[in-house]
Amino acid sequence: MNSPSSPTFSICVYCGSRPGARPEFADSARAVGQWIGRQGGQLVYGGGRTGLMGLVAESTRAAGGRVVGVIPKALVDKELANPLCDELHVVDTMHERKAMMAHRSDAFLALPGGIGTFEELFEIWTWRQLGYHDKPVGLLNVAGYYDGMLGFLRDSVREAFMGEWQMDLIRTGEEPHALLEALREDVPRHAKDDRLAENI
Ligand code: AMP
């Protein structure tokens, strides 16, 4: 199937390089990819073939979407760089990877994953709180996977290490399509600014 050359919506998905233990995780990764593809959208992701990362990419392509992968050269073999990408960028460092993923996206969505996913989510969230960008950030809480983390974050607000306004900078949801639609609605209407380029 041909991928659209000028996608309507470019979304960065952070998720596990492993599939996780529950079938719901894979189902949600497929649902995210299908939504992106059906919208004529573009997936920006870590460029790997394994785990939920591979599933999101495969489903996006199968539904007619465009796939941009960005992978550090040291991980090309470990995460199995994905040949189905319309664009595969092999970069020198993890920092370059994350910067390019941020530049190329209108919004960000984290699915279940491990420490790589957590780190990416927290980084893009902190960049938002610093005003480095104003792109929406979402967290898909599949099968209650993130309940414990969200509870801890609420503890942090109660203990006065975080403000409620910081929690409001991420949109959480349990249903992939509804969350993706809300993120797309949240994309700022103004022309792309270059604050990310100035700050990272
Ligand atoms: P994981 O959630 O641990 O399976 O990792 C998901 C993705 O996050 C993988 O593509 C990792 O390469 C990536 N990742 C991003 N930043 C980091 C980091 N600082 N340490 C480890 N993995 C990272």
PDB file of C-alpha atoms and ligand atoms in Angstrom:
ATOM      1  CA  MET A   1       0.000   0.000   0.000  1.00  0.00           C
ATOM      2  CA  ASN A   2       1.331   3.485  -0.810  1.00  0.00           C
ATOM      3  CA  SER A   3       2.097   5.800   2.078  1.00  0.00           C
ATOM      4  CA  PRO A   4       0.854   9.395   1.911  1.00  0.00           C
ATOM      5  CA  SER A   5       3.698  11.774   0.991  1.00  0.00           C
ATOM      6  CA  SER A   6       2.348  14.716   3.003  1.00  0.00           C
ATOM      7  CA  PRO A   7       0.733  13.280   6.111  1.00  0.00           C
ATOM      8  CA  THR A   8      -1.964  15.231   7.947  1.00  0.00           C
ATOM      9  CA  PHE A   9      -0.737  14.456  11.434  1.00  0.00           C
ATOM     10  CA  SER A  10       2.654  13.277  12.605  1.00  0.00           C
ATOM     11  CA  ILE A  11       2.697  11.512  15.949  1.00  0.00           C
ATOM     12  CA  CYS A  12       5.624  10.194  17.925  1.00  0.00           C
ATOM     13  CA  VAL A  13       4.925   6.932  19.729  1.00  0.00           C
ATOM     14  CA  TYR A  14       7.085   5.752  22.622  1.00  0.00           C
ATOM     15  CA  CYS A  15       6.585   2.127  23.631  1.00  0.00           C
ATOM     16  CA  GLY A  16       8.248  -1.095  24.704  1.00  0.00           C
ATOM     17  CA  SER A  17      10.925  -2.803  22.684  1.00  0.00           C
ATOM     18  CA  ARG A  18       9.329  -5.925  24.229  1.00  0.00           C
ATOM     19  CA  PRO A  19       5.704  -7.018  23.770  1.00  0.00           C
ATOM     20  CA  GLY A  20       4.876  -7.245  27.487  1.00  0.00           C
ATOM     21  CA  ALA A  21       2.940 -10.005  29.193  1.00  0.00           C
ATOM     22  CA  ARG A  22      -0.664  -9.238  28.295  1.00  0.00           C
ATOM     23  CA  PRO A  23      -2.370  -9.491  24.897  1.00  0.00           C
ATOM     24  CA  GLU A  24      -4.028  -6.102  25.560  1.00  0.00           C
ATOM     25  CA  PHE A  25      -0.640  -4.409  25.088  1.00  0.00           C
ATOM     26  CA  ALA A  26      -0.228  -5.750  21.562  1.00  0.00           C
ATOM     27  CA  ASP A  27      -3.896  -5.002  20.790  1.00  0.00           C
ATOM     28  CA  SER A  28      -3.446  -1.373  21.796  1.00  0.00           C
ATOM     29  CA  ALA A  29      -0.237  -1.022  19.745  1.00  0.00           C
ATOM     30  CA  ARG A  30      -2.092  -2.338  16.688  1.00  0.00           C
ATOM     31  CA  ALA A  31      -5.061  -0.038  17.342  1.00  0.00           C
ATOM     32  CA  VAL A  32      -2.737   2.980  17.517  1.00  0.00           C
ATOM     33  CA  GLY A  33      -1.057   2.047  14.228  1.00  0.00           C
ATOM     34  CA  GLN A  34      -4.394   1.435  12.525  1.00  0.00           C
ATOM     35  CA  TRP A  35      -5.713   4.816  13.624  1.00  0.00           C
ATOM     36  CA  ILE A  36      -2.596   6.600  12.348  1.00  0.00           C
ATOM     37  CA  GLY A  37      -2.773   4.798   9.002  1.00  0.00           C
ATOM     38  CA  ARG A  38      -6.489   5.388   8.501  1.00  0.00           C
ATOM     39  CA  GLN A  39      -6.035   9.111   9.158  1.00  0.00           C
ATOM     40  CA  GLY A  40      -3.347   9.290   6.486  1.00  0.00           C
ATOM     41  CA  GLY A  41      -0.976  10.128   9.325  1.00  0.00           C
ATOM     42  CA  GLN A  42       2.680   9.587  10.030  1.00  0.00           C
ATOM     43  CA  LEU A  43       4.259   7.546  12.809  1.00  0.00           C
ATOM     44  CA  VAL A  44       7.569   8.753  14.199  1.00  0.00           C
ATOM     45  CA  TYR A  45       9.203   6.155  16.415  1.00  0.00           C
ATOM     46  CA  GLY A  46      12.448   4.502  17.467  1.00  0.00           C
ATOM     47  CA  GLY A  47      12.843   2.542  14.237  1.00  0.00           C
ATOM     48  CA  GLY A  48      12.993  -0.952  15.751  1.00  0.00           C
ATOM     49  CA  ARG A  49      11.327  -4.183  14.682  1.00  0.00           C
ATOM     50  CA  THR A  50      10.877  -5.721  18.125  1.00  0.00           C
ATOM     51  CA  GLY A  51       8.077  -5.634  20.706  1.00  0.00           C
ATOM     52  CA  LEU A  52       5.302  -3.062  20.689  1.00  0.00           C
ATOM     53  CA  MET A  53       7.533  -0.746  18.629  1.00  0.00           C
ATOM     54  CA  GLY A  54       7.526  -3.194  15.728  1.00  0.00           C
ATOM     55  CA  LEU A  55       3.782  -3.761  16.034  1.00  0.00           C
ATOM     56  CA  VAL A  56       2.875  -0.064  15.902  1.00  0.00           C
ATOM     57  CA  ALA A  57       5.049   0.406  12.808  1.00  0.00           C
ATOM     58  CA  GLU A  58       3.654  -2.658  11.039  1.00  0.00           C
ATOM     59  CA  SER A  59       0.041  -1.677  11.735  1.00  0.00           C
ATOM     60  CA  THR A  60       0.599   1.909  10.645  1.00  0.00           C
ATOM     61  CA  ARG A  61       2.019   0.756   7.307  1.00  0.00           C
ATOM     62  CA  ALA A  62      -0.660  -1.904   6.835  1.00  0.00           C
ATOM     63  CA  ALA A  63      -3.352   0.773   7.285  1.00  0.00           C
ATOM     64  CA  GLY A  64      -1.718   3.094   4.725  1.00  0.00           C
ATOM     65  CA  GLY A  65       0.250   5.413   7.026  1.00  0.00           C
ATOM     66  CA  ARG A  66       3.792   6.678   6.715  1.00  0.00           C
ATOM     67  CA  VAL A  67       6.542   5.480   9.076  1.00  0.00           C
ATOM     68  CA  VAL A  68       9.623   7.428  10.129  1.00  0.00           C
ATOM     69  CA  GLY A  69      12.145   5.511  12.232  1.00  0.00           C
ATOM     70  CA  VAL A  70      15.073   7.085  14.071  1.00  0.00           C
ATOM     71  CA  ILE A  71      17.621   4.710  15.552  1.00  0.00           C
ATOM     72  CA  PRO A  72      21.091   5.227  17.026  1.00  0.00           C
ATOM     73  CA  LYS A  73      23.748   3.252  15.122  1.00  0.00           C
ATOM     74  CA  ALA A  74      24.657   1.303  18.267  1.00  0.00           C
ATOM     75  CA  LEU A  75      21.106  -0.125  18.411  1.00  0.00           C
ATOM     76  CA  VAL A  76      20.663  -1.036  14.737  1.00  0.00           C
ATOM     77  CA  ASP A  77      21.379  -4.712  15.441  1.00  0.00           C
ATOM     78  CA  LYS A  78      20.020  -4.894  18.982  1.00  0.00           C
ATOM     79  CA  GLU A  79      16.598  -3.406  18.233  1.00  0.00           C
ATOM     80  CA  LEU A  80      16.617  -4.701  14.630  1.00  0.00           C
ATOM     81  CA  ALA A  81      16.264  -1.580  12.456  1.00  0.00           C
ATOM     82  CA  ASN A  82      12.980  -1.906  10.628  1.00  0.00           C
ATOM     83  CA  PRO A  83      13.170  -2.130   6.794  1.00  0.00           C
ATOM     84  CA  LEU A  84       9.488  -1.230   6.437  1.00  0.00           C
ATOM     85  CA  CYS A  85      10.183   2.401   7.396  1.00  0.00           C
ATOM     86  CA  ASP A  86       9.488   4.967   4.657  1.00  0.00           C
ATOM     87  CA  GLU A  87      12.354   6.930   6.191  1.00  0.00           C
ATOM     88  CA  LEU A  88      14.917   5.285   8.452  1.00  0.00           C
ATOM     89  CA  HIS A  89      17.430   7.632  10.043  1.00  0.00           C
ATOM     90  CA  VAL A  90      20.494   6.028  11.613  1.00  0.00           C
ATOM     91  CA  VAL A  91      21.914   8.658  13.970  1.00  0.00           C
ATOM     92  CA  ASP A  92      25.050   8.808  16.111  1.00  0.00           C
ATOM     93  CA  THR A  93      23.570   9.122  19.578  1.00  0.00           C
ATOM     94  CA  MET A  94      20.455   8.571  21.689  1.00  0.00           C
ATOM     95  CA  HIS A  95      20.224  12.355  22.163  1.00  0.00           C
ATOM     96  CA  GLU A  96      20.098  12.884  18.414  1.00  0.00           C
ATOM     97  CA  ARG A  97      17.422  10.237  18.131  1.00  0.00           C
ATOM     98  CA  LYS A  98      15.169  11.857  20.696  1.00  0.00           C
ATOM     99  CA  ALA A  99      15.714  15.358  19.321  1.00  0.00           C
ATOM    100  CA  MET A 100      14.856  14.267  15.779  1.00  0.00           C
ATOM    101  CA  MET A 101      11.773  12.381  16.960  1.00  0.00           C
ATOM    102  CA  ALA A 102      10.612  15.510  18.795  1.00  0.00           C
ATOM    103  CA  HIS A 103      11.232  17.825  15.828  1.00  0.00           C
ATOM    104  CA  ARG A 104       9.390  15.601  13.376  1.00  0.00           C
ATOM    105  CA  SER A 105       6.217  15.201  15.476  1.00  0.00           C
ATOM    106  CA  ASP A 106       3.068  17.224  16.191  1.00  0.00           C
ATOM    107  CA  ALA A 107       2.219  15.222  19.322  1.00  0.00           C
ATOM    108  CA  PHE A 108       3.581  12.424  21.529  1.00  0.00           C
ATOM    109  CA  LEU A 109       2.007   9.276  22.893  1.00  0.00           C
ATOM    110  CA  ALA A 110       3.470   6.770  25.347  1.00  0.00           C
ATOM    111  CA  LEU A 111       2.184   3.194  25.440  1.00  0.00           C
ATOM    112  CA  PRO A 112       3.253   0.531  27.934  1.00  0.00           C
ATOM    113  CA  GLY A 113       6.977  -0.090  27.943  1.00  0.00           C
ATOM    114  CA  GLY A 114      10.071  -0.239  30.135  1.00  0.00           C
ATOM    115  CA  ILE A 115      12.670   2.271  31.269  1.00  0.00           C
ATOM    116  CA  GLY A 116      13.393   3.478  27.707  1.00  0.00           C
ATOM    117  CA  THR A 117       9.722   4.402  27.332  1.00  0.00           C
ATOM    118  CA  PHE A 118       9.551   6.013  30.788  1.00  0.00           C
ATOM    119  CA  GLU A 119      12.628   8.082  30.055  1.00  0.00           C
ATOM    120  CA  GLU A 120      11.240   9.305  26.740  1.00  0.00           C
ATOM    121  CA  LEU A 121       7.857  10.170  28.270  1.00  0.00           C
ATOM    122  CA  PHE A 122       9.379  12.055  31.200  1.00  0.00           C
ATOM    123  CA  GLU A 123      11.809  13.891  28.968  1.00  0.00           C
ATOM    124  CA  ILE A 124       9.186  15.168  26.526  1.00  0.00           C
ATOM    125  CA  TRP A 125       6.932  16.062  29.478  1.00  0.00           C
ATOM    126  CA  THR A 126       9.700  18.043  31.197  1.00  0.00           C
ATOM    127  CA  TRP A 127      10.499  19.800  27.897  1.00  0.00           C
ATOM    128  CA  ARG A 128       6.839  20.799  27.786  1.00  0.00           C
ATOM    129  CA  GLN A 129       6.848  22.146  31.358  1.00  0.00           C
ATOM    130  CA  LEU A 130       9.953  24.178  30.503  1.00  0.00           C
ATOM    131  CA  GLY A 131       8.194  25.684  27.494  1.00  0.00           C
ATOM    132  CA  TYR A 132      10.604  24.095  25.002  1.00  0.00           C
ATOM    133  CA  HIS A 133       7.543  23.033  23.023  1.00  0.00           C
ATOM    134  CA  ASP A 134       3.774  23.189  23.295  1.00  0.00           C
ATOM    135  CA  LYS A 135       2.898  19.922  21.595  1.00  0.00           C
ATOM    136  CA  PRO A 136       0.416  17.592  23.316  1.00  0.00           C
ATOM    137  CA  VAL A 137       1.702  14.610  25.304  1.00  0.00           C
ATOM    138  CA  GLY A 138      -0.473  11.545  25.957  1.00  0.00           C
ATOM    139  CA  LEU A 139      -0.216   8.435  28.081  1.00  0.00           C
ATOM    140  CA  LEU A 140      -2.190   5.353  27.090  1.00  0.00           C
ATOM    141  CA  ASN A 141      -2.918   3.476  30.293  1.00  0.00           C
ATOM    142  CA  VAL A 142      -3.588   0.018  28.848  1.00  0.00           C
ATOM    143  CA  ALA A 143      -5.030  -2.557  31.287  1.00  0.00           C
ATOM    144  CA  GLY A 144      -4.107  -0.291  34.218  1.00  0.00           C
ATOM    145  CA  TYR A 145      -0.392  -0.689  33.452  1.00  0.00           C
ATOM    146  CA  TYR A 146       0.383   2.884  34.530  1.00  0.00           C
ATOM    147  CA  ASP A 147      -1.941   3.001  37.587  1.00  0.00           C
ATOM    148  CA  GLY A 148       0.964   2.637  40.009  1.00  0.00           C
ATOM    149  CA  MET A 149       3.019   5.361  38.308  1.00  0.00           C
ATOM    150  CA  LEU A 150       0.063   7.754  38.150  1.00  0.00           C
ATOM    151  CA  GLY A 151      -0.614   7.104  41.847  1.00  0.00           C
ATOM    152  CA  PHE A 152       2.990   7.933  42.666  1.00  0.00           C
ATOM    153  CA  LEU A 153       2.804  11.141  40.613  1.00  0.00           C
ATOM    154  CA  ARG A 154      -0.311  12.175  42.563  1.00  0.00           C
ATOM    155  CA  ASP A 155       1.652  11.483  45.781  1.00  0.00           C
ATOM    156  CA  SER A 156       4.323  13.813  44.481  1.00  0.00           C
ATOM    157  CA  VAL A 157       1.707  16.562  44.027  1.00  0.00           C
ATOM    158  CA  ARG A 158       0.423  15.915  47.574  1.00  0.00           C
ATOM    159  CA  GLU A 159       3.979  16.110  48.901  1.00  0.00           C
ATOM    160  CA  ALA A 160       4.431  19.447  47.103  1.00  0.00           C
ATOM    161  CA  PHE A 161       7.208  18.371  44.738  1.00  0.00           C
ATOM    162  CA  MET A 162       4.926  18.863  41.761  1.00  0.00           C
ATOM    163  CA  GLY A 163       2.070  21.208  40.931  1.00  0.00           C
ATOM    164  CA  GLU A 164      -1.332  20.094  39.656  1.00  0.00           C
ATOM    165  CA  TRP A 165      -0.614  22.163  36.524  1.00  0.00           C
ATOM    166  CA  GLN A 166       2.227  19.790  35.662  1.00  0.00           C
ATOM    167  CA  MET A 167      -0.121  16.809  35.790  1.00  0.00           C
ATOM    168  CA  ASP A 168      -2.425  18.740  33.459  1.00  0.00           C
ATOM    169  CA  LEU A 169       0.341  18.814  30.825  1.00  0.00           C
ATOM    170  CA  ILE A 170      -0.194  15.155  30.017  1.00  0.00           C
ATOM    171  CA  ARG A 171      -3.455  13.707  28.807  1.00  0.00           C
ATOM    172  CA  THR A 172      -4.133  10.169  29.987  1.00  0.00           C
ATOM    173  CA  GLY A 173      -6.647   7.728  28.537  1.00  0.00           C
ATOM    174  CA  GLU A 174      -7.483   4.058  28.305  1.00  0.00           C
ATOM    175  CA  GLU A 175      -8.961   3.928  24.831  1.00  0.00           C
ATOM    176  CA  PRO A 176      -6.486   4.388  21.933  1.00  0.00           C
ATOM    177  CA  HIS A 177      -8.727   6.062  19.360  1.00  0.00           C
ATOM    178  CA  ALA A 178     -10.346   8.531  21.778  1.00  0.00           C
ATOM    179  CA  LEU A 179      -6.949   9.528  23.164  1.00  0.00           C
ATOM    180  CA  LEU A 180      -5.406   9.940  19.705  1.00  0.00           C
ATOM    181  CA  GLU A 181      -8.317  12.112  18.590  1.00  0.00           C
ATOM    182  CA  ALA A 182      -7.989  14.280  21.694  1.00  0.00           C
ATOM    183  CA  LEU A 183      -4.243  14.706  21.089  1.00  0.00           C
ATOM    184  CA  ARG A 184      -4.850  15.712  17.499  1.00  0.00           C
ATOM    185  CA  GLU A 185      -7.405  18.299  18.674  1.00  0.00           C
ATOM    186  CA  ASP A 186      -4.807  19.667  21.121  1.00  0.00           C
ATOM    187  CA  VAL A 187      -2.174  20.325  18.446  1.00  0.00           C
ATOM    188  CA  PRO A 188      -1.534  24.084  18.422  1.00  0.00           C
ATOM    189  CA  ARG A 189      -3.035  25.730  15.333  1.00  0.00           C
ATOM    190  CA  HIS A 190      -0.225  28.238  14.901  1.00  0.00           C
ATOM    191  CA  ALA A 191       2.648  27.597  12.507  1.00  0.00           C
ATOM    192  CA  LYS A 192       5.394  25.343  13.831  1.00  0.00           C
ATOM    193  CA  ASP A 193       7.744  27.286  16.077  1.00  0.00           C
ATOM    194  CA  ASP A 194      11.432  26.609  16.475  1.00  0.00           C
ATOM    195  CA  ARG A 195      11.683  26.598  20.260  1.00  0.00           C
ATOM    196  CA  LEU A 196      12.729  22.955  20.239  1.00  0.00           C
ATOM    197  CA  ALA A 197      15.546  23.833  17.850  1.00  0.00           C
ATOM    198  CA  GLU A 198      16.678  26.603  20.199  1.00  0.00           C
ATOM    199  CA  ASN A 199      16.592  24.485  23.324  1.00  0.00           C
ATOM    200  CA  ILE A 200      17.610  20.915  22.543  1.00  0.00           C
TER     201      ILE A 200
HETATM  202  P1  AMP B   1      11.952   0.027  26.570  1.00  0.00           P
HETATM  203  O1  AMP B   1      10.697   0.761  26.984  1.00  0.00           O
HETATM  204  O2  AMP B   1      12.975  -0.027  27.686  1.00  0.00           O
HETATM  205  O3  AMP B   1      11.698  -1.290  25.934  1.00  0.00           O
HETATM  206  O4  AMP B   1      12.629   0.964  25.474  1.00  0.00           O
HETATM  207  C1  AMP B   1      11.868   1.514  24.460  1.00  0.00           C
HETATM  208  C2  AMP B   1      12.723   2.372  23.579  1.00  0.00           C
HETATM  209  O5  AMP B   1      13.271   3.438  24.348  1.00  0.00           O
HETATM  210  C3  AMP B   1      13.916   1.639  22.990  1.00  0.00           C
HETATM  211  O6  AMP B   1      13.948   1.963  21.605  1.00  0.00           O
HETATM  212  C4  AMP B   1      15.103   2.292  23.671  1.00  0.00           C
HETATM  213  O7  AMP B   1      16.210   2.326  22.794  1.00  0.00           O
HETATM  214  C5  AMP B   1      14.602   3.683  23.913  1.00  0.00           C
HETATM  215  N1  AMP B   1      15.311   4.573  24.824  1.00  0.00           N
HETATM  216  C6  AMP B   1      15.240   5.909  24.768  1.00  0.00           C
HETATM  217  N2  AMP B   1      16.001   6.500  25.661  1.00  0.00           N
HETATM  218  C7  AMP B   1      16.630   5.534  26.336  1.00  0.00           C
HETATM  219  C8  AMP B   1      17.601   5.511  27.387  1.00  0.00           C
HETATM  220  N3  AMP B   1      18.077   6.652  27.898  1.00  0.00           N
HETATM  221  N4  AMP B   1      17.982   4.310  27.864  1.00  0.00           N
HETATM  222  C9  AMP B   1      17.478   3.196  27.327  1.00  0.00           C
HETATM  223  N5  AMP B   1      16.608   3.150  26.319  1.00  0.00           N
HETATM  224  C10 AMP B   1      16.186   4.295  25.817  1.00  0.00           C
END
